[in-house]
Amino acid sequence: MLSDAGAANNSAIEFWFDFSSPYSYLAAEKIDALAASYQRIVHWRPVLLGAIFQVTNAAPLVNLPLKGNYSVRDFSRSARYLNLPFTMPSKFPLPTQLAARTYYWLCERDVDMAHDFARAIFRALFVHDRDISDLAVVCDVAASMGLDADTVSLAVAQPEVKARLKNETDAAMLKGVFGAPFFMVNDEPFWGVDRLPQLEKWLATGGF
Amino acid sequence: MLSDAGAANNSAIEFWFDFSSPYSYLAAEKIDALAASYQRIVHWRPVLLGAIFQVTNAAPLVNLPLKGNYSVRDFSRSARYLNLPFTMPSKFPLPTQLAARTYYWLCERDVDMAHDFARAIFRALFVHDRDISDLAVVCDVAASMGLDADTVSLAVAQPEVKARLKNETDAAMLKGVFGAPFFMVNDEPFWGVDRLPQLEKWLATGGF
């Protein structure tokens, strides 16, 4: 269906997420294959949901009355529905700036490796229950991909790397991002892993 | 797949909703046919989301920063995705106790007619943009089904009818209902019209 509007349709899919968002982990396992089916690339953009929630006056799902208990159940069920492994982390939610900074630092060097790192961080947290707020764990995940742990330790402390994450989070809010995962295709916003079917229909039909 | 666990599987589907919830309207158009495919009946239970939000400290979607604008867009897109007509009401959100009380009053007399009335109220609001908080509109919808408008006017003022709605809302919260639409199948909770695919898989497989 890449007909008349083919050129506009081939723009990238923006994918905003926070490494501590279970639904973002599920989306991260699915989005690249979905995009590839429609000849799209994906721009992965980790953000800090905590900073966004301060502006929008929101709170982490699991802290909300009634909704919190439901959400934990829904995380696992949604993972089973999508045939993905999932373990509720023992430390949750947790700070994700070290993982996100490492992602952006890597992204400037090798985008594909940065995506692999992002998937490895998500799996460390949501499959292997590792504490990804710990610099040693982030470095260990990076080292498993052949990166030098000391270089990563220095990178996450660099002012320009810190600024990049802050700027990406601010830019996301300006685009209307209020939660995660959040996608944008040709200015059409989709929030939640449960909107992937609508996103796919959008790609297949050029909008509906 | 109604095999060994057939007896337990044939219990009803509970369906909680608020007449002013767009996603509830979409779910209301789909749930009976879905349930019938798996030999289930549906217990429709209107509640007052406003009363639930007071307890859970939540707010109507459209009033939330960033999320509000997205939601209005998502209401329409979700309707198109599900092939249902949808008009964003000019008065929204609005009080729904008169419609909900009429539903419970009717339900004691004729369950099928009560379901028809619920669907007619949803369509009055979300297709024809009528003000269903107005008693005259509620009576008009009831009259179009052959009910006597004066009888309905008296019914919604009856203390036992008012108490029924309050009790149903309290009972829903005790079951963990925090939003709408909300479904329960054999104690498994599903929140949102976007969980109907998971609910269907649950019915088809007896749990997954």
Short mmCIF file of C-alpha atoms in Angstrom, two decimals:
data_model
loop_
_atom_site.label_atom_id
_atom_site.label_comp_id
_atom_site.label_asym_id
_atom_site.label_seq_id
_atom_site.Cartn_x
_atom_site.Cartn_y
_atom_site.Cartn_z
CA MET A 1 0.00 0.00 0.00
CA LEU A 2 3.03 2.33 -0.35
CA SER A 3 1.34 4.12 -3.23
CA ASP A 4 1.11 7.85 -3.98
CA ALA A 5 2.07 9.00 -0.52
CA GLY A 6 5.08 6.67 -0.55
CA ALA A 7 7.70 9.33 0.05
CA ALA A 8 5.99 10.84 3.08
CA ASN A 9 5.09 7.37 4.31
CA ASN A 10 8.68 6.27 4.43
CA SER A 11 9.68 8.63 7.22
CA ALA A 12 10.98 7.06 10.41
CA ILE A 13 8.94 5.87 13.36
CA GLU A 14 9.80 7.77 16.54
CA PHE A 15 9.86 5.52 19.61
CA TRP A 16 10.10 7.15 23.05
CA PHE A 17 10.49 4.97 26.13
CA ASP A 18 11.81 4.74 29.67
CA PHE A 19 13.95 1.74 30.58
CA SER A 20 11.85 1.21 33.70
CA SER A 21 8.55 0.91 31.77
CA PRO A 22 7.34 -2.71 31.38
CA TYR A 23 5.11 -1.85 28.42
CA SER A 24 8.12 -0.14 26.79
CA TYR A 25 10.12 -3.36 27.14
CA LEU A 26 7.32 -5.29 25.40
CA ALA A 27 7.13 -2.69 22.64
CA ALA A 28 10.92 -2.69 22.22
CA GLU A 29 10.81 -6.41 21.44
CA LYS A 30 8.24 -5.87 18.68
CA ILE A 31 8.75 -2.48 17.02
CA ASP A 32 11.78 -3.13 14.79
CA ALA A 33 10.23 -6.17 13.07
CA LEU A 34 6.92 -4.35 12.65
CA ALA A 35 8.66 -1.32 11.15
CA ALA A 36 10.76 -3.45 8.83
CA SER A 37 7.59 -5.02 7.39
CA TYR A 38 6.66 -1.56 6.13
CA GLN A 39 10.18 -0.45 5.10
CA ARG A 40 10.50 1.95 8.03
CA ILE A 41 13.36 2.61 10.40
CA VAL A 42 12.85 3.35 14.08
CA HIS A 43 14.44 6.17 16.08
CA TRP A 44 14.78 4.88 19.64
CA ARG A 45 14.69 7.70 22.18
CA PRO A 46 14.93 6.88 25.90
CA VAL A 47 13.52 9.60 28.16
CA LEU A 48 13.04 10.06 31.88
CA LEU A 49 9.36 9.49 32.65
CA GLY A 50 9.92 10.82 36.17
CA ALA A 51 10.81 14.24 34.75
CA ILE A 52 7.76 14.16 32.48
CA PHE A 53 5.48 13.09 35.33
CA GLN A 54 6.69 16.07 37.40
CA VAL A 55 5.44 18.41 34.67
CA THR A 56 2.19 16.58 33.98
CA ASN A 57 1.55 15.84 37.67
CA ALA A 58 1.30 12.10 37.01
CA ALA A 59 2.61 9.17 39.06
CA PRO A 60 4.05 5.72 38.33
CA LEU A 61 1.26 3.22 37.56
CA VAL A 62 2.14 0.84 40.37
CA ASN A 63 1.74 3.61 42.96
CA LEU A 64 -1.89 4.32 42.05
CA PRO A 65 -4.77 2.98 44.19
CA LEU A 66 -6.41 -0.15 42.63
CA LYS A 67 -4.74 0.60 39.27
CA GLY A 68 -1.38 -0.37 40.74
CA ASN A 69 -2.38 -3.94 41.58
CA TYR A 70 -4.12 -4.36 38.25
CA SER A 71 -1.09 -3.06 36.36
CA VAL A 72 1.30 -5.61 37.82
CA ARG A 73 -1.11 -8.35 36.73
CA ASP A 74 -1.53 -6.76 33.30
CA PHE A 75 2.25 -6.47 32.73
CA SER A 76 2.61 -10.27 33.01
CA ARG A 77 -0.53 -11.08 31.07
CA SER A 78 0.38 -8.68 28.26
CA ALA A 79 3.81 -10.33 28.04
CA ARG A 80 2.20 -13.78 27.78
CA TYR A 81 -0.25 -12.43 25.19
CA LEU A 82 2.72 -11.23 23.12
CA ASN A 83 4.73 -14.43 23.75
CA LEU A 84 7.53 -12.62 25.56
CA PRO A 85 9.30 -13.58 28.80
CA PHE A 86 8.64 -11.28 31.75
CA THR A 87 9.64 -11.11 35.41
CA MET A 88 8.32 -8.35 37.66
CA PRO A 89 11.51 -6.63 38.92
CA SER A 90 12.10 -6.76 42.67
CA LYS A 91 13.25 -3.10 42.56
CA PHE A 92 10.60 -1.10 40.69
CA PRO A 93 10.29 1.58 39.48
CA LEU A 94 13.95 2.59 39.48
CA PRO A 95 16.17 5.40 38.13
CA THR A 96 17.21 4.88 34.52
CA GLN A 97 19.43 7.84 33.71
CA LEU A 98 22.67 5.83 33.65
CA ALA A 99 21.29 3.36 31.11
CA ALA A 100 19.70 6.15 29.05
CA ARG A 101 22.91 8.22 29.00
CA THR A 102 24.90 5.18 27.93
CA TYR A 103 22.38 4.65 25.12
CA TYR A 104 22.81 8.20 23.75
CA TRP A 105 26.59 8.05 24.10
CA LEU A 106 26.61 4.79 22.14
CA CYS A 107 24.11 6.13 19.61
CA GLU A 108 26.60 8.79 18.51
CA ARG A 109 29.05 5.98 17.73
CA ASP A 110 26.96 3.06 16.42
CA VAL A 111 23.16 3.21 16.19
CA ASP A 112 22.68 -0.54 15.72
CA MET A 113 24.85 -1.30 18.72
CA ALA A 114 22.87 1.28 20.72
CA HIS A 115 19.61 -0.53 19.88
CA ASP A 116 21.18 -3.85 20.89
CA PHE A 117 22.30 -2.26 24.15
CA ALA A 118 18.77 -0.93 24.79
CA ARG A 119 17.26 -4.39 24.27
CA ALA A 120 19.93 -5.92 26.53
CA ILE A 121 19.16 -3.39 29.30
CA PHE A 122 15.41 -4.08 29.02
CA ARG A 123 16.04 -7.84 29.28
CA ALA A 124 18.44 -7.37 32.19
CA LEU A 125 15.61 -5.65 34.11
CA PHE A 126 12.47 -7.43 32.92
CA VAL A 127 13.76 -10.96 32.29
CA HIS A 128 16.76 -11.34 34.62
CA ASP A 129 15.65 -8.95 37.42
CA ARG A 130 18.95 -7.04 37.50
CA ASP A 131 19.21 -3.59 39.09
CA ILE A 132 19.87 -1.40 36.05
CA SER A 133 20.04 1.71 38.24
CA ASP A 134 23.44 0.38 39.38
CA LEU A 135 26.35 1.65 37.25
CA ALA A 136 28.13 -1.69 37.69
CA VAL A 137 25.17 -3.49 36.05
CA VAL A 138 25.01 -1.00 33.17
CA CYS A 139 28.76 -1.44 32.62
CA ASP A 140 28.39 -5.21 32.81
CA VAL A 141 25.68 -5.21 30.14
CA ALA A 142 27.86 -2.95 27.98
CA ALA A 143 30.90 -5.19 28.58
CA SER A 144 28.90 -8.23 27.41
CA MET A 145 28.65 -6.44 24.06
CA GLY A 146 32.39 -5.88 23.89
CA LEU A 147 32.41 -2.33 25.23
CA ASP A 148 34.99 -1.16 27.75
CA ALA A 149 33.42 -0.75 31.19
CA ASP A 150 35.77 2.08 32.26
CA THR A 151 34.94 4.06 29.11
CA VAL A 152 31.21 3.69 29.84
CA SER A 153 31.74 4.82 33.46
CA LEU A 154 33.41 7.99 32.24
CA ALA A 155 30.88 8.56 29.44
CA VAL A 156 27.80 8.67 31.72
CA ALA A 157 29.41 11.45 33.77
CA GLN A 158 30.12 13.71 30.78
CA PRO A 159 28.15 17.00 30.88
CA GLU A 160 27.23 16.77 27.17
CA VAL A 161 25.88 13.24 27.61
CA LYS A 162 23.80 14.34 30.62
CA ALA A 163 22.55 17.33 28.61
CA ARG A 164 21.57 15.11 25.67
CA LEU A 165 19.22 13.04 27.85
CA LYS A 166 17.69 16.15 29.42
CA ASN A 167 17.21 17.73 25.98
CA GLU A 168 15.64 14.56 24.55
CA THR A 169 13.20 14.43 27.48
CA ASP A 170 12.28 18.11 27.05
CA ALA A 171 11.89 17.67 23.28
CA ALA A 172 9.64 14.65 23.82
CA MET A 173 7.31 16.68 26.04
CA LEU A 174 7.16 19.40 23.39
CA LYS A 175 6.02 16.69 20.94
CA GLY A 176 3.24 15.72 23.39
CA VAL A 177 4.86 12.66 24.94
CA PHE A 178 3.29 12.04 28.37
CA GLY A 179 3.87 8.32 28.88
CA ALA A 180 5.73 5.34 27.49
CA PRO A 181 6.01 3.65 25.13
CA PHE A 182 5.02 6.48 22.82
CA PHE A 183 5.28 6.36 19.04
CA MET A 184 4.90 8.93 16.30
CA VAL A 185 4.41 8.17 12.60
CA ASN A 186 4.08 11.17 10.28
CA ASP A 187 2.93 13.28 13.25
CA GLU A 188 0.31 10.71 14.33
CA PRO A 189 0.85 9.83 18.02
CA PHE A 190 0.32 6.34 19.48
CA TRP A 191 0.62 5.69 23.22
CA GLY A 192 1.09 2.21 24.67
CA VAL A 193 2.15 -1.21 23.46
CA ASP A 194 -1.58 -1.88 23.06
CA ARG A 195 -1.66 0.66 20.23
CA LEU A 196 0.77 -1.34 18.05
CA PRO A 197 -2.18 -2.88 16.12
CA GLN A 198 -3.45 0.63 15.30
CA LEU A 199 0.09 1.76 14.40
CA GLU A 200 0.39 -1.24 12.08
CA LYS A 201 -2.94 -0.44 10.41
CA TRP A 202 -1.72 3.15 10.00
CA LEU A 203 1.44 1.94 8.25
CA ALA A 204 -0.50 -0.53 6.10
CA THR A 205 -3.11 1.95 4.93
CA GLY A 206 -1.25 5.28 5.05
CA GLY A 207 -3.63 6.50 7.76
CA PHE A 208 -7.22 5.55 8.53
CA MET B 1 -12.16 -25.08 23.59
CA LEU B 2 -14.92 -25.43 26.23
CA SER B 3 -13.42 -28.68 27.43
CA ASP B 4 -12.84 -29.92 31.01
CA ALA B 5 -13.26 -26.55 32.64
CA GLY B 6 -16.47 -25.94 30.71
CA ALA B 7 -18.72 -25.48 33.71
CA ALA B 8 -16.52 -22.86 35.38
CA ASN B 9 -15.87 -21.23 32.00
CA ASN B 10 -19.51 -20.59 31.36
CA SER B 11 -19.90 -18.01 34.11
CA ALA B 12 -20.99 -14.55 33.03
CA ILE B 13 -18.77 -11.69 31.93
CA GLU B 14 -19.08 -8.68 34.22
CA PHE B 15 -19.01 -5.37 32.34
CA TRP B 16 -18.68 -2.13 34.33
CA PHE B 17 -18.94 1.18 32.52
CA ASP B 18 -19.87 4.84 32.81
CA PHE B 19 -22.20 6.31 30.19
CA SER B 20 -19.82 9.24 29.75
CA SER B 21 -16.81 7.04 28.88
CA PRO B 22 -16.02 6.93 25.13
CA TYR B 23 -14.06 3.69 25.42
CA SER B 24 -17.05 2.19 27.29
CA TYR B 25 -19.31 3.10 24.37
CA LEU B 26 -16.94 1.33 21.96
CA ALA B 27 -16.80 -1.72 24.23
CA ALA B 28 -20.59 -1.74 24.62
CA GLU B 29 -20.94 -2.10 20.85
CA LYS B 30 -18.68 -5.16 20.80
CA ILE B 31 -19.01 -7.13 24.04
CA ASP B 32 -22.31 -8.96 23.51
CA ALA B 33 -21.30 -10.47 20.15
CA LEU B 34 -17.89 -11.42 21.53
CA ALA B 35 -19.46 -13.07 24.58
CA ALA B 36 -22.03 -14.92 22.46
CA SER B 37 -19.21 -16.48 20.40
CA TYR B 38 -18.09 -18.20 23.59
CA GLN B 39 -21.57 -18.98 24.96
CA ARG B 40 -21.31 -16.34 27.68
CA ILE B 41 -23.81 -13.80 28.90
CA VAL B 42 -22.81 -10.29 29.96
CA HIS B 43 -23.86 -8.47 33.13
CA TRP B 44 -23.93 -4.79 32.26
CA ARG B 45 -23.26 -2.58 35.30
CA PRO B 46 -23.16 1.20 34.89
CA VAL B 47 -21.23 2.96 37.65
CA LEU B 48 -20.28 6.55 38.44
CA LEU B 49 -16.62 7.00 37.53
CA GLY B 50 -16.63 10.39 39.27
CA ALA B 51 -17.31 8.70 42.61
CA ILE B 52 -14.57 6.14 41.93
CA PHE B 53 -12.10 8.85 40.91
CA GLN B 54 -12.77 10.66 44.21
CA VAL B 55 -11.60 7.58 46.10
CA THR B 56 -8.65 6.79 43.84
CA ASN B 57 -7.68 10.45 43.42
CA ALA B 58 -7.89 10.21 39.64
CA ALA B 59 -9.25 12.70 37.10
CA PRO B 60 -11.12 12.52 33.78
CA LEU B 61 -8.71 11.77 30.93
CA VAL B 62 -9.50 14.90 28.97
CA ASN B 63 -8.53 17.11 31.93
CA LEU B 64 -4.96 15.76 32.12
CA PRO B 65 -2.02 17.74 30.68
CA LEU B 66 -0.88 16.40 27.25
CA LYS B 67 -2.84 13.16 27.83
CA GLY B 68 -6.10 15.05 27.40
CA ASN B 69 -5.38 16.19 23.85
CA TYR B 70 -4.07 12.77 22.89
CA SER B 71 -7.13 11.07 24.34
CA VAL B 72 -9.61 13.02 22.24
CA ARG B 73 -7.64 12.01 19.14
CA ASP B 74 -7.44 8.42 20.33
CA PHE B 75 -11.21 8.20 20.97
CA SER B 76 -11.93 8.94 17.30
CA ARG B 77 -9.12 6.80 15.93
CA SER B 78 -10.09 3.83 18.12
CA ALA B 79 -13.68 4.16 16.85
CA ARG B 80 -12.48 4.14 13.23
CA TYR B 81 -10.20 1.17 14.02
CA LEU B 82 -13.26 -0.70 15.35
CA ASN B 83 -15.50 0.48 12.47
CA LEU B 84 -17.87 2.35 14.76
CA PRO B 85 -19.36 5.83 14.34
CA PHE B 86 -18.13 8.42 16.85
CA THR B 87 -18.69 12.12 17.50
CA MET B 88 -16.86 13.88 20.31
CA PRO B 89 -19.69 15.25 22.50
CA SER B 90 -19.85 19.03 22.84
CA LYS B 91 -20.64 18.63 26.55
CA PHE B 92 -18.02 16.30 28.04
CA PRO B 93 -17.58 14.76 30.53
CA LEU B 94 -21.10 15.00 31.94
CA PRO B 95 -23.15 13.58 34.83
CA THR B 96 -24.63 10.17 34.06
CA GLN B 97 -26.61 9.26 37.15
CA LEU B 98 -30.04 9.77 35.53
CA ALA B 99 -29.20 7.38 32.68
CA ALA B 100 -27.58 4.88 35.05
CA ARG B 101 -30.54 4.92 37.46
CA THR B 102 -32.96 4.40 34.56
CA TYR B 103 -30.84 1.44 33.46
CA TYR B 104 -31.05 -0.28 36.87
CA TRP B 105 -34.76 0.48 37.19
CA LEU B 106 -35.34 -1.10 33.76
CA CYS B 107 -33.01 -3.99 34.54
CA GLU B 108 -35.34 -5.14 37.33
CA ARG B 109 -38.14 -5.31 34.76
CA ASP B 110 -36.52 -6.50 31.51
CA VAL B 111 -32.78 -7.15 31.19
CA ASP B 112 -32.73 -7.23 27.39
CA MET B 113 -34.62 -3.95 27.21
CA ALA B 114 -32.17 -2.47 29.73
CA HIS B 115 -29.23 -3.43 27.48
CA ASP B 116 -31.00 -1.89 24.48
CA PHE B 117 -31.58 1.26 26.53
CA ALA B 118 -27.87 1.38 27.50
CA ARG B 119 -26.80 1.12 23.87
CA ALA B 120 -29.33 3.79 22.89
CA ILE B 121 -28.01 6.15 25.58
CA PHE B 122 -24.41 5.59 24.45
CA ARG B 123 -25.37 6.33 20.84
CA ALA B 124 -27.37 9.39 21.86
CA LEU B 125 -24.20 10.80 23.44
CA PHE B 126 -21.40 9.53 21.19
CA VAL B 127 -23.11 9.44 17.80
CA HIS B 128 -25.85 12.09 18.00
CA ASP B 129 -24.20 14.46 20.52
CA ARG B 130 -27.24 14.66 22.78
CA ASP B 131 -26.97 15.87 26.39
CA ILE B 132 -27.75 12.67 28.32
CA SER B 133 -27.35 14.50 31.64
CA ASP B 134 -30.72 16.12 30.83
CA LEU B 135 -33.70 14.18 32.20
CA ALA B 136 -35.75 15.17 29.13
CA VAL B 137 -33.20 13.46 26.86
CA VAL B 138 -33.10 10.32 29.01
CA CYS B 139 -36.92 10.20 28.94
CA ASP B 140 -36.92 10.77 25.19
CA VAL B 141 -34.54 7.85 24.62
CA ALA B 142 -36.72 5.70 26.89
CA ALA B 143 -39.86 6.86 25.07
CA SER B 144 -38.34 5.84 21.72
CA MET B 145 -38.30 2.30 23.13
CA GLY B 146 -41.95 2.46 24.08
CA LEU B 147 -41.46 3.37 27.75
CA ASP B 148 -43.60 6.00 29.43
CA ALA B 149 -41.61 9.19 30.02
CA ASP B 150 -43.51 10.16 33.17
CA THR B 151 -42.85 6.74 34.71
CA VAL B 152 -39.12 7.13 34.02
CA SER B 153 -39.12 10.64 35.55
CA LEU B 154 -40.58 9.22 38.75
CA ALA B 155 -38.32 6.15 38.74
CA VAL B 156 -35.02 8.06 38.73
CA ALA B 157 -36.09 9.94 41.86
CA GLN B 158 -36.91 6.80 43.87
CA PRO B 159 -34.61 6.33 46.89
CA GLU B 160 -34.15 2.60 46.19
CA VAL B 161 -33.13 3.29 42.59
CA LYS B 162 -30.62 5.90 43.75
CA ALA B 163 -29.31 3.47 46.36
CA ARG B 164 -28.91 0.71 43.75
CA LEU B 165 -26.55 2.86 41.66
CA LYS B 166 -24.54 3.89 44.73
CA ASN B 167 -24.30 0.27 45.87
CA GLU B 168 -23.22 -0.94 42.42
CA THR B 169 -20.50 1.72 42.31
CA ASP B 170 -19.26 0.78 45.80
CA ALA B 171 -19.36 -2.93 44.92
CA ALA B 172 -17.38 -2.29 41.75
CA MET B 173 -14.61 -0.56 43.71
CA LEU B 174 -14.48 -3.50 46.13
CA LYS B 175 -13.90 -5.72 43.08
CA GLY B 176 -10.98 -3.47 42.05
CA VAL B 177 -12.72 -1.44 39.36
CA PHE B 178 -10.85 1.87 38.93
CA GLY B 179 -11.73 2.84 35.36
CA ALA B 180 -14.05 2.01 32.49
CA PRO B 181 -14.76 -0.11 30.62
CA PHE B 182 -13.77 -2.81 33.07
CA PHE B 183 -14.46 -6.51 32.59
CA MET B 184 -14.13 -9.55 34.81
CA VAL B 185 -14.15 -13.15 33.61
CA ASN B 186 -13.78 -15.83 36.28
CA ASP B 187 -12.08 -13.26 38.57
CA GLU B 188 -9.64 -12.16 35.84
CA PRO B 189 -9.84 -8.34 35.41
CA PHE B 190 -9.50 -6.56 32.05
CA TRP B 191 -9.45 -2.76 31.84
CA GLY B 192 -10.09 -0.90 28.59
CA VAL B 193 -11.64 -1.58 25.20
CA ASP B 194 -8.06 -2.28 24.07
CA ARG B 195 -8.05 -5.37 26.30
CA LEU B 196 -10.89 -7.06 24.38
CA PRO B 197 -8.36 -9.09 22.32
CA GLN B 198 -6.83 -10.41 25.56
CA LEU B 199 -10.31 -11.08 26.97
CA GLU B 200 -11.18 -13.00 23.81
CA LYS B 201 -7.99 -15.08 24.05
CA TRP B 202 -8.88 -15.76 27.70
CA LEU B 203 -12.32 -17.05 26.68
CA ALA B 204 -10.91 -19.08 23.79
CA THR B 205 -8.19 -20.79 25.83
CA GLY B 206 -9.68 -20.86 29.33
CA GLY B 207 -6.90 -18.56 30.56
CA PHE B 208 -3.36 -18.05 29.28
#
